Amino acid sequence: MSRAVLSLGSNLGDRLRYLRLAVEGFAEELVAASPVYETAPWGVTDQPDFLNAVLIVESPDVDEWGWLRRAQALEQQAERIREQRWGPRTLDVDVVAVDEVRSDHPDLVLPHPGTPNRATVLIPWLALDPEAHLPGHGRVADLLAALPESDRDDVRRRDDLTLH
Protein backbone atom coordinates (compact mmCIF):
# COMPACT_ATOMS: atom_id res chain seq x y z
CA MET A 1 0.00 0.00 0.00
CA SER A 2 1.32 3.39 -0.98
CA ARG A 3 -0.09 6.65 0.44
CA ALA A 4 0.92 9.96 -1.10
CA VAL A 5 0.37 13.63 -0.41
CA LEU A 6 0.03 15.70 -3.59
CA SER A 7 0.04 19.47 -3.83
CA LEU A 8 -1.98 21.17 -6.57
CA GLY A 9 -1.60 24.68 -7.92
CA SER A 10 -2.92 26.71 -10.84
CA ASN A 11 -2.72 30.37 -11.78
CA LEU A 12 -3.49 30.44 -15.52
CA GLY A 13 -6.78 30.07 -17.32
CA ASP A 14 -9.69 28.44 -15.51
CA ARG A 15 -7.75 27.71 -12.33
CA LEU A 16 -10.51 25.77 -10.60
CA ARG A 17 -11.14 23.61 -13.68
CA TYR A 18 -7.46 22.65 -13.74
CA LEU A 19 -7.51 21.67 -10.06
CA ARG A 20 -10.64 19.63 -10.71
CA LEU A 21 -8.87 17.94 -13.62
CA ALA A 22 -6.27 16.67 -11.14
CA VAL A 23 -8.93 15.51 -8.68
CA GLU A 24 -10.67 13.61 -11.49
CA GLY A 25 -7.35 12.11 -12.57
CA PHE A 26 -6.80 10.66 -9.11
CA ALA A 27 -10.47 9.88 -8.39
CA GLU A 28 -10.00 6.11 -8.04
CA GLU A 29 -7.20 6.53 -5.47
CA LEU A 30 -8.52 9.66 -3.74
CA VAL A 31 -8.71 9.42 0.04
CA ALA A 32 -9.29 13.13 0.73
CA ALA A 33 -9.18 16.54 -0.94
CA SER A 34 -8.52 19.74 0.97
CA PRO A 35 -10.49 22.93 0.67
CA VAL A 36 -9.32 25.34 -2.03
CA TYR A 37 -7.03 28.19 -1.03
CA GLU A 38 -5.93 31.30 -2.91
CA THR A 39 -2.36 32.42 -2.50
CA ALA A 40 -0.01 35.05 -3.79
CA PRO A 41 2.69 33.76 -6.15
CA TRP A 42 5.94 32.57 -4.63
CA GLY A 43 9.38 32.93 -6.20
CA VAL A 44 8.37 34.90 -9.29
CA THR A 45 5.87 37.39 -7.90
CA ASP A 46 4.75 39.27 -11.03
CA GLN A 47 2.08 36.73 -12.02
CA PRO A 48 -1.55 35.98 -11.10
CA ASP A 49 -2.54 34.50 -7.74
CA PHE A 50 -2.73 30.73 -7.40
CA LEU A 51 -5.47 28.39 -6.37
CA ASN A 52 -3.98 25.61 -4.26
CA ALA A 53 -5.15 22.37 -2.70
CA VAL A 54 -3.75 19.12 -1.34
CA LEU A 55 -4.85 15.58 -2.11
CA ILE A 56 -4.20 12.41 -0.19
CA VAL A 57 -4.20 9.36 -2.46
CA GLU A 58 -3.66 5.69 -1.79
CA SER A 59 -3.10 2.59 -3.90
CA PRO A 60 -1.57 -0.85 -3.45
CA ASP A 61 -0.23 -0.70 -7.02
CA VAL A 62 1.42 2.74 -7.26
CA ASP A 63 4.86 3.63 -5.88
CA GLU A 64 6.47 7.08 -5.69
CA TRP A 65 7.50 6.91 -9.36
CA GLY A 66 3.99 5.98 -10.37
CA TRP A 67 2.57 8.99 -8.51
CA LEU A 68 5.11 11.21 -10.27
CA ARG A 69 4.22 9.81 -13.71
CA ARG A 70 0.51 10.30 -13.03
CA ALA A 71 1.13 13.88 -11.85
CA GLN A 72 3.17 14.70 -14.94
CA ALA A 73 0.54 13.18 -17.25
CA LEU A 74 -2.13 15.42 -15.70
CA GLU A 75 0.12 18.47 -16.12
CA GLN A 76 0.53 17.55 -19.80
CA GLN A 77 -3.22 17.10 -20.15
CA ALA A 78 -3.59 20.65 -18.79
CA GLU A 79 -1.08 21.79 -21.44
CA ARG A 80 1.40 23.02 -18.87
CA ILE A 81 4.39 24.78 -20.39
CA ARG A 82 7.61 24.92 -18.37
CA GLU A 83 9.25 28.17 -19.45
CA GLN A 84 10.30 29.65 -16.13
CA ARG A 85 11.05 28.16 -12.73
CA TRP A 86 8.28 29.16 -10.31
CA GLY A 87 6.53 30.83 -13.24
CA PRO A 88 2.85 30.80 -14.14
CA ARG A 89 1.23 27.46 -14.92
CA THR A 90 -2.07 25.91 -15.82
CA LEU A 91 -1.49 23.03 -13.43
CA ASP A 92 1.24 22.03 -11.05
CA VAL A 93 0.99 18.65 -9.32
CA ASP A 94 3.82 18.04 -6.86
CA VAL A 95 4.46 14.76 -5.09
CA VAL A 96 5.04 16.10 -1.58
CA ALA A 97 5.50 12.84 0.31
CA VAL A 98 4.96 9.12 -0.20
CA ASP A 99 4.80 7.18 3.05
CA GLU A 100 8.27 7.45 4.63
CA VAL A 101 10.14 7.30 1.31
CA ARG A 102 13.24 9.49 1.08
CA SER A 103 14.76 10.17 -2.33
CA ASP A 104 17.55 12.41 -3.61
CA HIS A 105 17.06 11.37 -7.22
CA PRO A 106 17.19 14.52 -9.39
CA ASP A 107 13.83 13.64 -10.97
CA LEU A 108 12.07 12.88 -7.69
CA VAL A 109 13.26 14.44 -4.45
CA LEU A 110 11.21 13.27 -1.48
CA PRO A 111 9.93 14.81 0.56
CA HIS A 112 9.39 17.59 -1.96
CA PRO A 113 11.97 20.35 -1.41
CA GLY A 114 10.69 23.55 0.09
CA THR A 115 7.65 21.94 1.68
CA PRO A 116 8.68 22.84 5.26
CA ASN A 117 8.64 26.53 4.27
CA ARG A 118 5.48 26.65 2.16
CA ALA A 119 2.27 27.60 3.90
CA THR A 120 0.56 27.00 0.53
CA VAL A 121 1.14 23.26 1.09
CA LEU A 122 1.14 23.00 4.89
CA ILE A 123 -2.20 24.75 5.51
CA PRO A 124 -4.26 22.63 3.08
CA TRP A 125 -2.49 19.47 4.28
CA LEU A 126 -3.35 20.25 7.91
CA ALA A 127 -6.98 20.79 6.89
CA LEU A 128 -7.00 17.13 5.84
CA ASP A 129 -4.81 15.65 8.55
CA PRO A 130 -4.15 17.64 11.74
CA GLU A 131 -1.65 14.96 12.84
CA ALA A 132 0.32 14.98 9.57
CA HIS A 133 4.08 14.76 9.61
CA LEU A 134 6.63 15.40 6.89
CA PRO A 135 9.27 12.66 6.81
CA GLY A 136 12.59 13.94 8.13
CA HIS A 137 11.10 17.28 9.22
CA GLY A 138 8.50 16.55 11.88
CA ARG A 139 4.92 17.54 12.49
CA VAL A 140 3.32 19.68 9.80
CA ALA A 141 1.60 21.78 12.49
CA ASP A 142 4.99 22.62 14.02
CA LEU A 143 6.46 23.48 10.62
CA LEU A 144 3.55 25.83 9.92
CA ALA A 145 3.81 27.45 13.35
CA ALA A 146 7.48 28.21 12.67
CA LEU A 147 6.67 30.22 9.54
CA PRO A 148 6.24 34.00 9.68
CA GLU A 149 2.67 35.09 10.35
CA SER A 150 2.63 36.93 7.02
CA ASP A 151 3.22 33.63 5.18
CA ARG A 152 0.23 32.05 6.93
CA ASP A 153 -1.96 35.12 6.36
CA ASP A 154 -1.27 35.03 2.61
CA VAL A 155 -3.08 31.68 2.29
CA ARG A 156 -6.78 32.50 2.05
CA ARG A 157 -9.40 29.75 2.20
CA ARG A 158 -11.98 29.95 -0.61
CA ASP A 159 -15.12 28.26 0.71
CA ASP A 160 -16.96 29.47 -2.39
CA LEU A 161 -14.85 27.07 -4.51
CA THR A 162 -15.04 23.28 -4.28
CA LEU A 163 -13.04 20.54 -5.97
CA HIS A 164 -15.95 18.09 -6.39
PDB file of C-alpha atoms in Angstrom:
ATOM      1  CA  MET A   1       0.000   0.000   0.000  1.00  0.00           C
ATOM      2  CA  SER A   2       1.317   3.389  -0.979  1.00  0.00           C
ATOM      3  CA  ARG A   3      -0.095   6.646   0.438  1.00  0.00           C
ATOM      4  CA  ALA A   4       0.921   9.963  -1.105  1.00  0.00           C
ATOM      5  CA  VAL A   5       0.374  13.631  -0.412  1.00  0.00           C
ATOM      6  CA  LEU A   6       0.031  15.699  -3.587  1.00  0.00           C
ATOM      7  CA  SER A   7       0.036  19.472  -3.826  1.00  0.00           C
ATOM      8  CA  LEU A   8      -1.982  21.168  -6.569  1.00  0.00           C
ATOM      9  CA  GLY A   9      -1.600  24.682  -7.918  1.00  0.00           C
ATOM     10  CA  SER A  10      -2.924  26.707 -10.838  1.00  0.00           C
ATOM     11  CA  ASN A  11      -2.716  30.372 -11.783  1.00  0.00           C
ATOM     12  CA  LEU A  12      -3.490  30.440 -15.521  1.00  0.00           C
ATOM     13  CA  GLY A  13      -6.785  30.072 -17.324  1.00  0.00           C
ATOM     14  CA  ASP A  14      -9.688  28.445 -15.511  1.00  0.00           C
ATOM     15  CA  ARG A  15      -7.748  27.705 -12.335  1.00  0.00           C
ATOM     16  CA  LEU A  16     -10.508  25.774 -10.603  1.00  0.00           C
ATOM     17  CA  ARG A  17     -11.144  23.615 -13.675  1.00  0.00           C
ATOM     18  CA  TYR A  18      -7.461  22.653 -13.745  1.00  0.00           C
ATOM     19  CA  LEU A  19      -7.506  21.673 -10.058  1.00  0.00           C
ATOM     20  CA  ARG A  20     -10.644  19.633 -10.707  1.00  0.00           C
ATOM     21  CA  LEU A  21      -8.867  17.935 -13.617  1.00  0.00           C
ATOM     22  CA  ALA A  22      -6.273  16.671 -11.140  1.00  0.00           C
ATOM     23  CA  VAL A  23      -8.929  15.506  -8.684  1.00  0.00           C
ATOM     24  CA  GLU A  24     -10.670  13.612 -11.492  1.00  0.00           C
ATOM     25  CA  GLY A  25      -7.346  12.112 -12.574  1.00  0.00           C
ATOM     26  CA  PHE A  26      -6.797  10.659  -9.114  1.00  0.00           C
ATOM     27  CA  ALA A  27     -10.469   9.877  -8.388  1.00  0.00           C
ATOM     28  CA  GLU A  28     -10.000   6.105  -8.040  1.00  0.00           C
ATOM     29  CA  GLU A  29      -7.199   6.534  -5.470  1.00  0.00           C
ATOM     30  CA  LEU A  30      -8.515   9.659  -3.735  1.00  0.00           C
ATOM     31  CA  VAL A  31      -8.714   9.422   0.041  1.00  0.00           C
ATOM     32  CA  ALA A  32      -9.290  13.130   0.726  1.00  0.00           C
ATOM     33  CA  ALA A  33      -9.178  16.542  -0.943  1.00  0.00           C
ATOM     34  CA  SER A  34      -8.518  19.738   0.973  1.00  0.00           C
ATOM     35  CA  PRO A  35     -10.491  22.930   0.674  1.00  0.00           C
ATOM     36  CA  VAL A  36      -9.319  25.337  -2.028  1.00  0.00           C
ATOM     37  CA  TYR A  37      -7.028  28.189  -1.027  1.00  0.00           C
ATOM     38  CA  GLU A  38      -5.931  31.299  -2.908  1.00  0.00           C
ATOM     39  CA  THR A  39      -2.355  32.422  -2.498  1.00  0.00           C
ATOM     40  CA  ALA A  40      -0.009  35.051  -3.785  1.00  0.00           C
ATOM     41  CA  PRO A  41       2.685  33.759  -6.148  1.00  0.00           C
ATOM     42  CA  TRP A  42       5.942  32.574  -4.634  1.00  0.00           C
ATOM     43  CA  GLY A  43       9.381  32.930  -6.196  1.00  0.00           C
ATOM     44  CA  VAL A  44       8.374  34.897  -9.292  1.00  0.00           C
ATOM     45  CA  THR A  45       5.871  37.389  -7.896  1.00  0.00           C
ATOM     46  CA  ASP A  46       4.747  39.267 -11.026  1.00  0.00           C
ATOM     47  CA  GLN A  47       2.083  36.725 -12.018  1.00  0.00           C
ATOM     48  CA  PRO A  48      -1.550  35.979 -11.104  1.00  0.00           C
ATOM     49  CA  ASP A  49      -2.539  34.504  -7.743  1.00  0.00           C
ATOM     50  CA  PHE A  50      -2.726  30.727  -7.404  1.00  0.00           C
ATOM     51  CA  LEU A  51      -5.469  28.394  -6.372  1.00  0.00           C
ATOM     52  CA  ASN A  52      -3.982  25.611  -4.256  1.00  0.00           C
ATOM     53  CA  ALA A  53      -5.154  22.374  -2.699  1.00  0.00           C
ATOM     54  CA  VAL A  54      -3.750  19.121  -1.345  1.00  0.00           C
ATOM     55  CA  LEU A  55      -4.853  15.582  -2.112  1.00  0.00           C
ATOM     56  CA  ILE A  56      -4.199  12.407  -0.188  1.00  0.00           C
ATOM     57  CA  VAL A  57      -4.203   9.361  -2.458  1.00  0.00           C
ATOM     58  CA  GLU A  58      -3.656   5.690  -1.791  1.00  0.00           C
ATOM     59  CA  SER A  59      -3.097   2.589  -3.896  1.00  0.00           C
ATOM     60  CA  PRO A  60      -1.572  -0.847  -3.452  1.00  0.00           C
ATOM     61  CA  ASP A  61      -0.230  -0.703  -7.020  1.00  0.00           C
ATOM     62  CA  VAL A  62       1.419   2.742  -7.261  1.00  0.00           C
ATOM     63  CA  ASP A  63       4.863   3.628  -5.884  1.00  0.00           C
ATOM     64  CA  GLU A  64       6.471   7.075  -5.692  1.00  0.00           C
ATOM     65  CA  TRP A  65       7.502   6.912  -9.360  1.00  0.00           C
ATOM     66  CA  GLY A  66       3.992   5.977 -10.369  1.00  0.00           C
ATOM     67  CA  TRP A  67       2.565   8.988  -8.506  1.00  0.00           C
ATOM     68  CA  LEU A  68       5.110  11.205 -10.274  1.00  0.00           C
ATOM     69  CA  ARG A  69       4.223   9.807 -13.713  1.00  0.00           C
ATOM     70  CA  ARG A  70       0.515  10.305 -13.032  1.00  0.00           C
ATOM     71  CA  ALA A  71       1.128  13.885 -11.852  1.00  0.00           C
ATOM     72  CA  GLN A  72       3.173  14.704 -14.940  1.00  0.00           C
ATOM     73  CA  ALA A  73       0.542  13.179 -17.252  1.00  0.00           C
ATOM     74  CA  LEU A  74      -2.126  15.419 -15.703  1.00  0.00           C
ATOM     75  CA  GLU A  75       0.116  18.471 -16.123  1.00  0.00           C
ATOM     76  CA  GLN A  76       0.530  17.550 -19.798  1.00  0.00           C
ATOM     77  CA  GLN A  77      -3.225  17.098 -20.152  1.00  0.00           C
ATOM     78  CA  ALA A  78      -3.594  20.649 -18.790  1.00  0.00           C
ATOM     79  CA  GLU A  79      -1.078  21.792 -21.445  1.00  0.00           C
ATOM     80  CA  ARG A  80       1.400  23.024 -18.872  1.00  0.00           C
ATOM     81  CA  ILE A  81       4.394  24.780 -20.392  1.00  0.00           C
ATOM     82  CA  ARG A  82       7.610  24.924 -18.370  1.00  0.00           C
ATOM     83  CA  GLU A  83       9.250  28.174 -19.446  1.00  0.00           C
ATOM     84  CA  GLN A  84      10.304  29.655 -16.129  1.00  0.00           C
ATOM     85  CA  ARG A  85      11.049  28.157 -12.732  1.00  0.00           C
ATOM     86  CA  TRP A  86       8.275  29.159 -10.307  1.00  0.00           C
ATOM     87  CA  GLY A  87       6.533  30.834 -13.243  1.00  0.00           C
ATOM     88  CA  PRO A  88       2.847  30.800 -14.141  1.00  0.00           C
ATOM     89  CA  ARG A  89       1.234  27.464 -14.922  1.00  0.00           C
ATOM     90  CA  THR A  90      -2.070  25.910 -15.822  1.00  0.00           C
ATOM     91  CA  LEU A  91      -1.495  23.027 -13.435  1.00  0.00           C
ATOM     92  CA  ASP A  92       1.239  22.028 -11.053  1.00  0.00           C
ATOM     93  CA  VAL A  93       0.993  18.645  -9.320  1.00  0.00           C
ATOM     94  CA  ASP A  94       3.823  18.036  -6.864  1.00  0.00           C
ATOM     95  CA  VAL A  95       4.462  14.757  -5.091  1.00  0.00           C
ATOM     96  CA  VAL A  96       5.042  16.102  -1.583  1.00  0.00           C
ATOM     97  CA  ALA A  97       5.504  12.840   0.309  1.00  0.00           C
ATOM     98  CA  VAL A  98       4.965   9.118  -0.200  1.00  0.00           C
ATOM     99  CA  ASP A  99       4.805   7.177   3.049  1.00  0.00           C
ATOM    100  CA  GLU A 100       8.271   7.450   4.631  1.00  0.00           C
ATOM    101  CA  VAL A 101      10.137   7.304   1.309  1.00  0.00           C
ATOM    102  CA  ARG A 102      13.238   9.485   1.079  1.00  0.00           C
ATOM    103  CA  SER A 103      14.756  10.173  -2.327  1.00  0.00           C
ATOM    104  CA  ASP A 104      17.547  12.408  -3.606  1.00  0.00           C
ATOM    105  CA  HIS A 105      17.060  11.373  -7.225  1.00  0.00           C
ATOM    106  CA  PRO A 106      17.190  14.525  -9.392  1.00  0.00           C
ATOM    107  CA  ASP A 107      13.832  13.639 -10.975  1.00  0.00           C
ATOM    108  CA  LEU A 108      12.069  12.883  -7.690  1.00  0.00           C
ATOM    109  CA  VAL A 109      13.256  14.442  -4.452  1.00  0.00           C
ATOM    110  CA  LEU A 110      11.208  13.265  -1.479  1.00  0.00           C
ATOM    111  CA  PRO A 111       9.925  14.811   0.561  1.00  0.00           C
ATOM    112  CA  HIS A 112       9.389  17.589  -1.959  1.00  0.00           C
ATOM    113  CA  PRO A 113      11.968  20.351  -1.411  1.00  0.00           C
ATOM    114  CA  GLY A 114      10.694  23.551   0.086  1.00  0.00           C
ATOM    115  CA  THR A 115       7.648  21.941   1.682  1.00  0.00           C
ATOM    116  CA  PRO A 116       8.676  22.836   5.263  1.00  0.00           C
ATOM    117  CA  ASN A 117       8.640  26.529   4.267  1.00  0.00           C
ATOM    118  CA  ARG A 118       5.476  26.648   2.155  1.00  0.00           C
ATOM    119  CA  ALA A 119       2.272  27.600   3.898  1.00  0.00           C
ATOM    120  CA  THR A 120       0.563  26.996   0.531  1.00  0.00           C
ATOM    121  CA  VAL A 121       1.141  23.262   1.090  1.00  0.00           C
ATOM    122  CA  LEU A 122       1.139  23.003   4.886  1.00  0.00           C
ATOM    123  CA  ILE A 123      -2.201  24.745   5.508  1.00  0.00           C
ATOM    124  CA  PRO A 124      -4.262  22.629   3.077  1.00  0.00           C
ATOM    125  CA  TRP A 125      -2.486  19.475   4.279  1.00  0.00           C
ATOM    126  CA  LEU A 126      -3.353  20.246   7.909  1.00  0.00           C
ATOM    127  CA  ALA A 127      -6.985  20.793   6.895  1.00  0.00           C
ATOM    128  CA  LEU A 128      -7.001  17.127   5.837  1.00  0.00           C
ATOM    129  CA  ASP A 129      -4.812  15.653   8.546  1.00  0.00           C
ATOM    130  CA  PRO A 130      -4.154  17.644  11.742  1.00  0.00           C
ATOM    131  CA  GLU A 131      -1.651  14.964  12.840  1.00  0.00           C
ATOM    132  CA  ALA A 132       0.318  14.977   9.567  1.00  0.00           C
ATOM    133  CA  HIS A 133       4.085  14.757   9.614  1.00  0.00           C
ATOM    134  CA  LEU A 134       6.627  15.403   6.889  1.00  0.00           C
ATOM    135  CA  PRO A 135       9.273  12.659   6.807  1.00  0.00           C
ATOM    136  CA  GLY A 136      12.591  13.938   8.128  1.00  0.00           C
ATOM    137  CA  HIS A 137      11.100  17.276   9.216  1.00  0.00           C
ATOM    138  CA  GLY A 138       8.503  16.554  11.879  1.00  0.00           C
ATOM    139  CA  ARG A 139       4.918  17.539  12.494  1.00  0.00           C
ATOM    140  CA  VAL A 140       3.321  19.677   9.804  1.00  0.00           C
ATOM    141  CA  ALA A 141       1.596  21.782  12.493  1.00  0.00           C
ATOM    142  CA  ASP A 142       4.995  22.621  14.024  1.00  0.00           C
ATOM    143  CA  LEU A 143       6.459  23.483  10.617  1.00  0.00           C
ATOM    144  CA  LEU A 144       3.552  25.831   9.922  1.00  0.00           C
ATOM    145  CA  ALA A 145       3.806  27.455  13.355  1.00  0.00           C
ATOM    146  CA  ALA A 146       7.481  28.214  12.674  1.00  0.00           C
ATOM    147  CA  LEU A 147       6.669  30.224   9.544  1.00  0.00           C
ATOM    148  CA  PRO A 148       6.236  34.003   9.682  1.00  0.00           C
ATOM    149  CA  GLU A 149       2.670  35.088  10.346  1.00  0.00           C
ATOM    150  CA  SER A 150       2.628  36.930   7.019  1.00  0.00           C
ATOM    151  CA  ASP A 151       3.221  33.627   5.185  1.00  0.00           C
ATOM    152  CA  ARG A 152       0.234  32.050   6.925  1.00  0.00           C
ATOM    153  CA  ASP A 153      -1.960  35.121   6.357  1.00  0.00           C
ATOM    154  CA  ASP A 154      -1.267  35.031   2.609  1.00  0.00           C
ATOM    155  CA  VAL A 155      -3.078  31.683   2.291  1.00  0.00           C
ATOM    156  CA  ARG A 156      -6.783  32.504   2.050  1.00  0.00           C
ATOM    157  CA  ARG A 157      -9.398  29.748   2.203  1.00  0.00           C
ATOM    158  CA  ARG A 158     -11.982  29.954  -0.606  1.00  0.00           C
ATOM    159  CA  ASP A 159     -15.121  28.264   0.715  1.00  0.00           C
ATOM    160  CA  ASP A 160     -16.960  29.474  -2.392  1.00  0.00           C
ATOM    161  CA  LEU A 161     -14.854  27.071  -4.514  1.00  0.00           C
ATOM    162  CA  THR A 162     -15.037  23.282  -4.276  1.00  0.00           C
ATOM    163  CA  LEU A 163     -13.039  20.539  -5.965  1.00  0.00           C
ATOM    164  CA  HIS A 164     -15.954  18.095  -6.387  1.00  0.00           C
TER     165      HIS A 164
END
